[in-house]
Amino acid sequence: RNAVMEIFFIENIFDRSRMAPKTPIKNEPVDLSKQKGCTPERNPITPVKLIDRPQPDPWTPTANLKMLVSAASPDMRDREKKKELFRPIENSEQSDTPDLLQYDMVDDCTVDEFEKQRPSRKQKSLGLLCQKFLARYPSYPLSTEKTTISLDEVASILGVERRRIYDIVNVLESLHLVSRVAKNQYCWHGRHNLSQTLKTLQEAGELQYGELMTFFQHKEQDLEYKFGERKKETIPDSQDRPLLDFSESDCTSASANSRKDKSLRIMSQKFVMLFLVSKTKIVTLDIAAKILIEETQDTVDHSKFKTKVRRLYDIANVLTSLGLIKKVHVTEERGRKPAFKWIGPVDQCQDQVEVKDSVNALLRGACAPYQICATGKQRFTRHASFNGAQPCEGTRRKVSSEPNSPRQERQDEYCSKMINLAAVCRQKIEEDSSSARKPSITSPLSLLPVPGDSEFCVNPLPQAVFPVVQADVPNLSLPNGVSSQALQPCTPTASKTENGKPTLLPNQPFLCFPSSSLFMLCGGLQENNLRETLPTTGDVGKRSVEAQAAVPPAACQKRSSHKCASPSAPVDDEEPAAKKQTMEQSDVPLSLVVPKSPKAESTPGSGCTSAEHLEAFHLDHASPAAPEAAHKESTKPLDSQEQERWSQNKDPDEPSPGKEQISKENANQPFLPQYLFVQPTAGLSSFNFLFSANQAPGAISLAASQLPSLSVPCVVVPSAAVASFPLVCSPTITGPLSPVPDGSFSAATSMNFSMSGLASTTPVFIGTTAVVTPKVSPVPSVDPQQPAHPTLHLSPVLARSCGAVKLDSPVCMGHPVTLLKLQQPSSTPLTPKSIRPAHHEAFFKTPGSLGDPVAWKKNEGNQTRNASSVQRRLEISSTSPD
DNA sequence: AATTCCCGCCATCAG
DNA sequence: CTGATGGCGGGAATT
């Protein structure tokens, strides 16, 4: 062990020393590359020296090696790097010695095959690094424990230079996820205050950028805007001031100005504000850069702009890792521009509006099926896709075949419409709610009992609120807490989001429904797992792919990573059939369907969406009262059909007749019980739920086992496999349960939920928010994992966290909640994939608790091995050398 | 060629 | 002065 440690240190040292010298070298790089006979890439690994070489410099021993290496072949080098991949340690040097050896080996045998990958740049990306970083800490740490972060420690563990950690921490600090306590020390707060922070930012943002953004957005949409010009005008001077309070708020040291003002922190806040202020929640990089340059408007110099953009990428990477934004591209006349879309919690969510609206529509008698999504924009998107409408952003694929039509435009229009609609609705809602904030509104299903009208929807945020589904929301965002991952049921469509990014996936299928009438469907959990995983780097890509696979075709297309093709890219057609099939099997995620008014569809001409179909069937099969598991069976087949259709379904127009009828029926009887059905695949992972819509609140809770029997309006049907998990639905509220507690308020609540969310993964809680009040101290002994459940394999951490969360809530008390295990099968249902889960777990564990520093390394699977040696060292050292 | 964004120099800041 | 921070921009990797 000692030896190992020594090595470790040595390496580090080495590294450091190397760095210093490096400076001088800089000049040469050019040569290097040229001379490159040797190493093609800049060798991150090797110190600069190599580079120098050409120079007069005397050689260092190392240099020699390097030369050799380089001489050997670039490829080799690559491989090497690749191996390093996960290795936390800094890239560097360690390899020297080893390298040599390896090289030799390499020579002999061709190594390359396996490692095609190599560490490429991506592996070193800030986003990935950030994920690793976040994975080390729980999203929602117990208040009791304070986690301090030592920059040095983290840097060494993650194997990066400190400088990089600063980049991450600064952004996190801007969102108050961490705060600096002392030199080199930060305190981890987690996401507890995130919503509050965002709210504050939003407010601030409206003041500062409200108009501006509006302006830009309009501009963009219709015309081209010229850069600076307008902007300046619009921009108020107000910007000077640093972001308001927040920046200061916690900062201990903050004094103030100085260069800090320019800091990444401020920029980050401003950047976030732009999203919050933006109606579309999409901000293009160039606009952001322009706006953020603020000060000297005119000094638009190009270089400055470029620098700003660089910084924005840095910030964006971190935010992406947090699951707050995702990358998209907006297509304008000018062409496609990089942009980012906010996918984090939104205070005011349009979704709500939508929901509301839909609800209203229902009440009015509208019949069309409607889908709702709760949370963020993403959901939005999804819907769209569900509907057949074109999704807004990237998601959009051409749904139907209309090669010629300007689909993009349409899409945009669609988006705009939706937005407008949302706005309109929102008001309406507010009105309604205020007037009728009765409990009634919150029907049993409704998640949040929160008294505050609109608020309830809002704050609670989607994610948090519905545990059921939603777990994911967070999930994407971070791996860290166990929480997140959970399950997300995937919606068939939804998935489409970005693949590349891990985060995206998140959407969950769940919804909030204010009125009872809604249905929820939950799809298989499979995906959940994937999501969970996300944190890690390399995997992500893969994972996403998988996820996609799971997902319905429509949804995801992109398989490739991040970059999405242009939005307009056709969707289904492209999809490989195979893929679809796959998806079909597993997926069927759920979707919510709500009867909707026709209008909802607006754009999409297509009426039928998968969801709809589902609905239809389900409806058919399911008896209103309480369908049972039996349905599942029937359903499955259905699913497939459905899916197929779906995939094909280009025909919007023909909704299935049946479905319509159904919907109508519903319409007629608005309150009929409707249910949501979820049928994922049969076993495994998916759960099926049926909820009747109108039910009385009280009825809902059920144990899994009981499902069918329940008289309750809702039925939950777990898939067979799953059956074991218990679902808990607390009736929202109303019931007997204690009413919502005072609620600490939405914010708090929501938070809680989210936490629970994790838990949610499995257990579903549907209930009032009140239920979860996590604050409570950790549960005594919880044993979340019940042996009974086959599925549960929670990582300890998870379990623990879950336990804590749920415990508190009253609901929980009632019965043991089981958590679903995230890992579970989700991935693809039965497939062997199971392997993954393990990783996931690891991933999430907090290092401390589990002591599994290594977790992330896992990602890539094979490669890992080699790397491992290095890693190991690290691990050891870090872990406990003793 | 454009987009991303890693790397790390070096100016500042803090002690 | 030294170490901690972190702005900044070159230029390489990716798209």
PDB file of N, CA and C in Angstrom, chain A residues 662-720:
ATOM      1  N   ILE A 662     -64.508   6.775 -26.552  1.00  0.00           N
ATOM      2  CA  ILE A 662     -64.247   6.752 -25.165  1.00  0.00           C
ATOM      3  C   ILE A 662     -64.143   8.110 -24.610  1.00  0.00           C
ATOM      4  N   SER A 663     -63.359   8.790 -25.280  1.00  0.00           N
ATOM      5  CA  SER A 663     -63.120  10.062 -24.722  1.00  0.00           C
ATOM      6  C   SER A 663     -64.406  10.781 -24.592  1.00  0.00           C
ATOM      7  N   LYS A 664     -65.184  10.569 -25.546  1.00  0.00           N
ATOM      8  CA  LYS A 664     -66.412  11.258 -25.453  1.00  0.00           C
ATOM      9  C   LYS A 664     -67.153  10.865 -24.270  1.00  0.00           C
ATOM     10  N   GLU A 665     -67.111   9.639 -24.102  1.00  0.00           N
ATOM     11  CA  GLU A 665     -67.870   9.204 -22.981  1.00  0.00           C
ATOM     12  C   GLU A 665     -67.419   9.954 -21.792  1.00  0.00           C
ATOM     13  N   ASN A 666     -66.195  10.004 -21.750  1.00  0.00           N
ATOM     14  CA  ASN A 666     -65.679  10.649 -20.596  1.00  0.00           C
ATOM     15  C   ASN A 666     -66.223  12.011 -20.514  1.00  0.00           C
ATOM     16  N   ALA A 667     -66.222  12.546 -21.629  1.00  0.00           N
ATOM     17  CA  ALA A 667     -66.642  13.885 -21.651  1.00  0.00           C
ATOM     18  C   ALA A 667     -68.009  13.957 -21.089  1.00  0.00           C
ATOM     19  N   ASN A 668     -68.740  13.050 -21.512  1.00  0.00           N
ATOM     20  CA  ASN A 668     -70.082  13.118 -21.066  1.00  0.00           C
ATOM     21  C   ASN A 668     -70.142  13.049 -19.594  1.00  0.00           C
ATOM     22  N   GLN A 669     -69.428  12.142 -19.179  1.00  0.00           N
ATOM     23  CA  GLN A 669     -69.448  12.031 -17.775  1.00  0.00           C
ATOM     24  C   GLN A 669     -68.125  12.401 -17.316  1.00  0.00           C
ATOM     25  N   PRO A 670     -68.030  13.492 -17.095  1.00  0.00           N
ATOM     26  CA  PRO A 670     -66.765  14.011 -16.741  1.00  0.00           C
ATOM     27  C   PRO A 670     -66.203  13.328 -15.595  1.00  0.00           C
ATOM     28  N   PHE A 671     -66.958  13.043 -14.752  1.00  0.00           N
ATOM     29  CA  PHE A 671     -66.359  12.521 -13.611  1.00  0.00           C
ATOM     30  C   PHE A 671     -66.230  11.071 -13.601  1.00  0.00           C
ATOM     31  N   LEU A 672     -66.509  10.452 -14.602  1.00  0.00           N
ATOM     32  CA  LEU A 672     -66.417   9.057 -14.517  1.00  0.00           C
ATOM     33  C   LEU A 672     -65.074   8.758 -14.150  1.00  0.00           C
ATOM     34  N   PRO A 673     -65.004   7.685 -13.691  1.00  0.00           N
ATOM     35  CA  PRO A 673     -63.700   7.345 -13.228  1.00  0.00           C
ATOM     36  C   PRO A 673     -62.907   7.131 -14.418  1.00  0.00           C
ATOM     37  N   GLN A 674     -61.831   7.622 -14.388  1.00  0.00           N
ATOM     38  CA  GLN A 674     -61.039   7.369 -15.513  1.00  0.00           C
ATOM     39  C   GLN A 674     -59.855   6.803 -14.926  1.00  0.00           C
ATOM     40  N   TYR A 675     -59.108   6.219 -15.690  1.00  0.00           N
ATOM     41  CA  TYR A 675     -58.013   5.756 -14.972  1.00  0.00           C
ATOM     42  C   TYR A 675     -56.850   5.934 -15.775  1.00  0.00           C
ATOM     43  N   LEU A 676     -55.871   5.715 -15.149  1.00  0.00           N
ATOM     44  CA  LEU A 676     -54.734   5.867 -15.838  1.00  0.00           C
ATOM     45  C   LEU A 676     -54.205   4.610 -15.904  1.00  0.00           C
ATOM     46  N   PHE A 677     -53.626   4.329 -16.901  1.00  0.00           N
ATOM     47  CA  PHE A 677     -53.239   3.025 -16.906  1.00  0.00           C
ATOM     48  C   PHE A 677     -51.867   2.947 -17.262  1.00  0.00           C
ATOM     49  N   VAL A 678     -51.236   2.124 -16.680  1.00  0.00           N
ATOM     50  CA  VAL A 678     -49.934   2.098 -17.057  1.00  0.00           C
ATOM     51  C   VAL A 678     -49.629   0.769 -17.287  1.00  0.00           C
ATOM     52  N   GLN A 679     -49.180   0.477 -18.358  1.00  0.00           N
ATOM     53  CA  GLN A 679     -48.885  -0.853 -18.467  1.00  0.00           C
ATOM     54  C   GLN A 679     -47.660  -0.993 -19.090  1.00  0.00           C
ATOM     55  N   PRO A 680     -46.846  -1.214 -18.590  1.00  0.00           N
ATOM     56  CA  PRO A 680     -45.606  -1.305 -19.208  1.00  0.00           C
ATOM     57  C   PRO A 680     -45.547  -2.635 -19.533  1.00  0.00           C
ATOM     58  N   THR A 681     -44.553  -3.101 -19.603  1.00  0.00           N
ATOM     59  CA  THR A 681     -44.500  -4.389 -19.999  1.00  0.00           C
ATOM     60  C   THR A 681     -44.906  -5.122 -18.878  1.00  0.00           C
ATOM     61  N   ALA A 682     -45.027  -6.256 -19.069  1.00  0.00           N
ATOM     62  CA  ALA A 682     -45.462  -6.995 -18.024  1.00  0.00           C
ATOM     63  C   ALA A 682     -44.509  -7.094 -16.964  1.00  0.00           C
ATOM     64  N   GLY A 683     -43.884  -7.748 -16.804  1.00  0.00           N
ATOM     65  CA  GLY A 683     -43.276  -7.917 -15.582  1.00  0.00           C
ATOM     66  C   GLY A 683     -42.424  -6.875 -15.207  1.00  0.00           C
ATOM     67  N   LEU A 684     -41.541  -7.158 -14.742  1.00  0.00           N
ATOM     68  CA  LEU A 684     -40.626  -6.274 -14.351  1.00  0.00           C
ATOM     69  C   LEU A 684     -40.934  -4.990 -13.937  1.00  0.00           C
ATOM     70  N   SER A 685     -40.284  -4.290 -14.527  1.00  0.00           N
ATOM     71  CA  SER A 685     -40.214  -3.029 -14.033  1.00  0.00           C
ATOM     72  C   SER A 685     -41.397  -2.218 -14.091  1.00  0.00           C
ATOM     73  N   SER A 686     -42.148  -2.449 -14.975  1.00  0.00           N
ATOM     74  CA  SER A 686     -43.101  -1.434 -15.076  1.00  0.00           C
ATOM     75  C   SER A 686     -44.165  -1.583 -14.079  1.00  0.00           C
ATOM     76  N   PHE A 687     -44.769  -0.552 -13.778  1.00  0.00           N
ATOM     77  CA  PHE A 687     -45.901  -0.720 -12.974  1.00  0.00           C
ATOM     78  C   PHE A 687     -47.049  -0.306 -13.742  1.00  0.00           C
ATOM     79  N   ASN A 688     -48.100  -0.749 -13.292  1.00  0.00           N
ATOM     80  CA  ASN A 688     -49.245  -0.299 -13.984  1.00  0.00           C
ATOM     81  C   ASN A 688     -50.076   0.361 -12.979  1.00  0.00           C
ATOM     82  N   PHE A 689     -50.652   1.362 -13.352  1.00  0.00           N
ATOM     83  CA  PHE A 689     -51.507   1.978 -12.398  1.00  0.00           C
ATOM     84  C   PHE A 689     -52.778   2.257 -13.057  1.00  0.00           C
ATOM     85  N   LEU A 690     -53.733   2.205 -12.276  1.00  0.00           N
ATOM     86  CA  LEU A 690     -54.928   2.705 -12.833  1.00  0.00           C
ATOM     87  C   LEU A 690     -55.410   3.621 -11.799  1.00  0.00           C
ATOM     88  N   PHE A 691     -55.802   4.671 -12.208  1.00  0.00           N
ATOM     89  CA  PHE A 691     -56.351   5.488 -11.207  1.00  0.00           C
ATOM     90  C   PHE A 691     -57.645   5.901 -11.727  1.00  0.00           C
ATOM     91  N   SER A 692     -58.497   5.919 -10.894  1.00  0.00           N
ATOM     92  CA  SER A 692     -59.694   6.402 -11.428  1.00  0.00           C
ATOM     93  C   SER A 692     -59.606   7.816 -11.156  1.00  0.00           C
ATOM     94  N   ALA A 693     -60.189   8.462 -11.963  1.00  0.00           N
ATOM     95  CA  ALA A 693     -60.041   9.836 -11.797  1.00  0.00           C
ATOM     96  C   ALA A 693     -60.792  10.368 -10.671  1.00  0.00           C
ATOM     97  N   ASN A 694     -61.937  10.239 -10.669  1.00  0.00           N
ATOM     98  CA  ASN A 694     -62.628  10.974  -9.719  1.00  0.00           C
ATOM     99  C   ASN A 694     -62.597  10.509  -8.361  1.00  0.00           C
ATOM    100  N   GLN A 695     -62.003   9.597  -8.127  1.00  0.00           N
ATOM    101  CA  GLN A 695     -62.230   9.027  -6.859  1.00  0.00           C
ATOM    102  C   GLN A 695     -62.053   9.898  -5.744  1.00  0.00           C
ATOM    103  N   ALA A 696     -62.597   9.394  -4.806  1.00  0.00           N
ATOM    104  CA  ALA A 696     -62.470  10.121  -3.612  1.00  0.00           C
ATOM    105  C   ALA A 696     -61.093   9.966  -3.231  1.00  0.00           C
ATOM    106  N   PRO A 697     -60.726  10.848  -2.564  1.00  0.00           N
ATOM    107  CA  PRO A 697     -59.387  10.896  -2.186  1.00  0.00           C
ATOM    108  C   PRO A 697     -58.994   9.783  -1.344  1.00  0.00           C
ATOM    109  N   GLY A 698     -59.738   9.549  -0.469  1.00  0.00           N
ATOM    110  CA  GLY A 698     -59.309   8.621   0.521  1.00  0.00           C
ATOM    111  C   GLY A 698     -58.980   7.300  -0.034  1.00  0.00           C
ATOM    112  N   ALA A 699     -59.671   6.950  -0.936  1.00  0.00           N
ATOM    113  CA  ALA A 699     -59.562   5.635  -1.395  1.00  0.00           C
ATOM    114  C   ALA A 699     -58.230   5.188  -1.838  1.00  0.00           C
ATOM    115  N   ILE A 700     -57.607   5.994  -2.366  1.00  0.00           N
ATOM    116  CA  ILE A 700     -56.446   5.583  -3.008  1.00  0.00           C
ATOM    117  C   ILE A 700     -55.360   4.763  -2.477  1.00  0.00           C
ATOM    118  N   SER A 701     -55.052   4.884  -1.342  1.00  0.00           N
ATOM    119  CA  SER A 701     -53.844   4.240  -0.995  1.00  0.00           C
ATOM    120  C   SER A 701     -53.987   2.776  -1.146  1.00  0.00           C
ATOM    121  N   LEU A 702     -53.021   2.173  -1.567  1.00  0.00           N
ATOM    122  CA  LEU A 702     -53.142   0.774  -1.613  1.00  0.00           C
ATOM    123  C   LEU A 702     -51.869   0.129  -1.481  1.00  0.00           C
ATOM    124  N   ALA A 703     -52.012  -1.062  -1.134  1.00  0.00           N
ATOM    125  CA  ALA A 703     -50.802  -1.794  -1.090  1.00  0.00           C
ATOM    126  C   ALA A 703     -50.759  -2.431  -2.397  1.00  0.00           C
ATOM    127  N   ALA A 704     -49.648  -2.780  -2.740  1.00  0.00           N
ATOM    128  CA  ALA A 704     -49.534  -3.307  -4.044  1.00  0.00           C
ATOM    129  C   ALA A 704     -50.351  -4.538  -4.138  1.00  0.00           C
ATOM    130  N   SER A 705     -50.173  -5.290  -3.213  1.00  0.00           N
ATOM    131  CA  SER A 705     -50.812  -6.543  -3.297  1.00  0.00           C
ATOM    132  C   SER A 705     -52.281  -6.417  -3.430  1.00  0.00           C
ATOM    133  N   GLN A 706     -52.740  -5.528  -2.759  1.00  0.00           N
ATOM    134  CA  GLN A 706     -54.140  -5.406  -2.794  1.00  0.00           C
ATOM    135  C   GLN A 706     -54.734  -4.891  -4.006  1.00  0.00           C
ATOM    136  N   LEU A 707     -54.048  -4.391  -4.737  1.00  0.00           N
ATOM    137  CA  LEU A 707     -54.537  -3.604  -5.758  1.00  0.00           C
ATOM    138  C   LEU A 707     -55.892  -3.775  -6.187  1.00  0.00           C
ATOM    139  N   PRO A 708     -56.095  -4.837  -6.721  1.00  0.00           N
ATOM    140  CA  PRO A 708     -57.330  -5.036  -7.394  1.00  0.00           C
ATOM    141  C   PRO A 708     -58.446  -4.867  -6.470  1.00  0.00           C
ATOM    142  N   SER A 709     -58.236  -5.379  -5.413  1.00  0.00           N
ATOM    143  CA  SER A 709     -59.320  -5.398  -4.534  1.00  0.00           C
ATOM    144  C   SER A 709     -59.782  -4.050  -4.145  1.00  0.00           C
ATOM    145  N   LEU A 710     -58.999  -3.203  -4.209  1.00  0.00           N
ATOM    146  CA  LEU A 710     -59.353  -1.958  -3.655  1.00  0.00           C
ATOM    147  C   LEU A 710     -60.609  -1.466  -4.203  1.00  0.00           C
ATOM    148  N   SER A 711     -61.296  -1.000  -3.390  1.00  0.00           N
ATOM    149  CA  SER A 711     -62.493  -0.444  -3.870  1.00  0.00           C
ATOM    150  C   SER A 711     -62.193   0.905  -4.333  1.00  0.00           C
ATOM    151  N   VAL A 712     -61.168   1.246  -3.992  1.00  0.00           N
ATOM    152  CA  VAL A 712     -60.841   2.573  -4.259  1.00  0.00           C
ATOM    153  C   VAL A 712     -60.943   2.846  -5.664  1.00  0.00           C
ATOM    154  N   PRO A 713     -61.062   3.956  -5.872  1.00  0.00           N
ATOM    155  CA  PRO A 713     -61.185   4.369  -7.222  1.00  0.00           C
ATOM    156  C   PRO A 713     -59.965   4.089  -7.979  1.00  0.00           C
ATOM    157  N   CYS A 714     -58.933   4.137  -7.340  1.00  0.00           N
ATOM    158  CA  CYS A 714     -57.770   3.981  -8.110  1.00  0.00           C
ATOM    159  C   CYS A 714     -57.350   2.581  -8.017  1.00  0.00           C
ATOM    160  N   VAL A 715     -56.718   2.205  -8.988  1.00  0.00           N
ATOM    161  CA  VAL A 715     -56.214   0.905  -8.873  1.00  0.00           C
ATOM    162  C   VAL A 715     -54.820   0.988  -9.277  1.00  0.00           C
ATOM    163  N   VAL A 716     -54.107   0.260  -8.622  1.00  0.00           N
ATOM    164  CA  VAL A 716     -52.774   0.286  -9.051  1.00  0.00           C
ATOM    165  C   VAL A 716     -52.461  -1.091  -9.389  1.00  0.00           C
ATOM    166  N   VAL A 717     -51.920  -1.243 -10.451  1.00  0.00           N
ATOM    167  CA  VAL A 717     -51.596  -2.562 -10.727  1.00  0.00           C
ATOM    168  C   VAL A 717     -50.176  -2.616 -10.980  1.00  0.00           C
ATOM    169  N   PRO A 718     -49.557  -3.304 -10.279  1.00  0.00           N
ATOM    170  CA  PRO A 718     -48.156  -3.413 -10.483  1.00  0.00           C
ATOM    171  C   PRO A 718     -48.012  -4.494 -11.441  1.00  0.00           C
ATOM    172  N   SER A 719     -47.008  -4.469 -12.080  1.00  0.00           N
ATOM    173  CA  SER A 719     -46.894  -5.528 -13.007  1.00  0.00           C
ATOM    174  C   SER A 719     -46.595  -6.673 -12.137  1.00  0.00           C
ATOM    175  N   ALA A 720     -46.652  -7.771 -12.701  1.00  0.00           N
ATOM    176  CA  ALA A 720     -46.510  -8.903 -11.875  1.00  0.00           C
ATOM    177  C   ALA A 720     -45.252  -8.861 -11.125  1.00  0.00           C
TER     178      ALA A 720
END
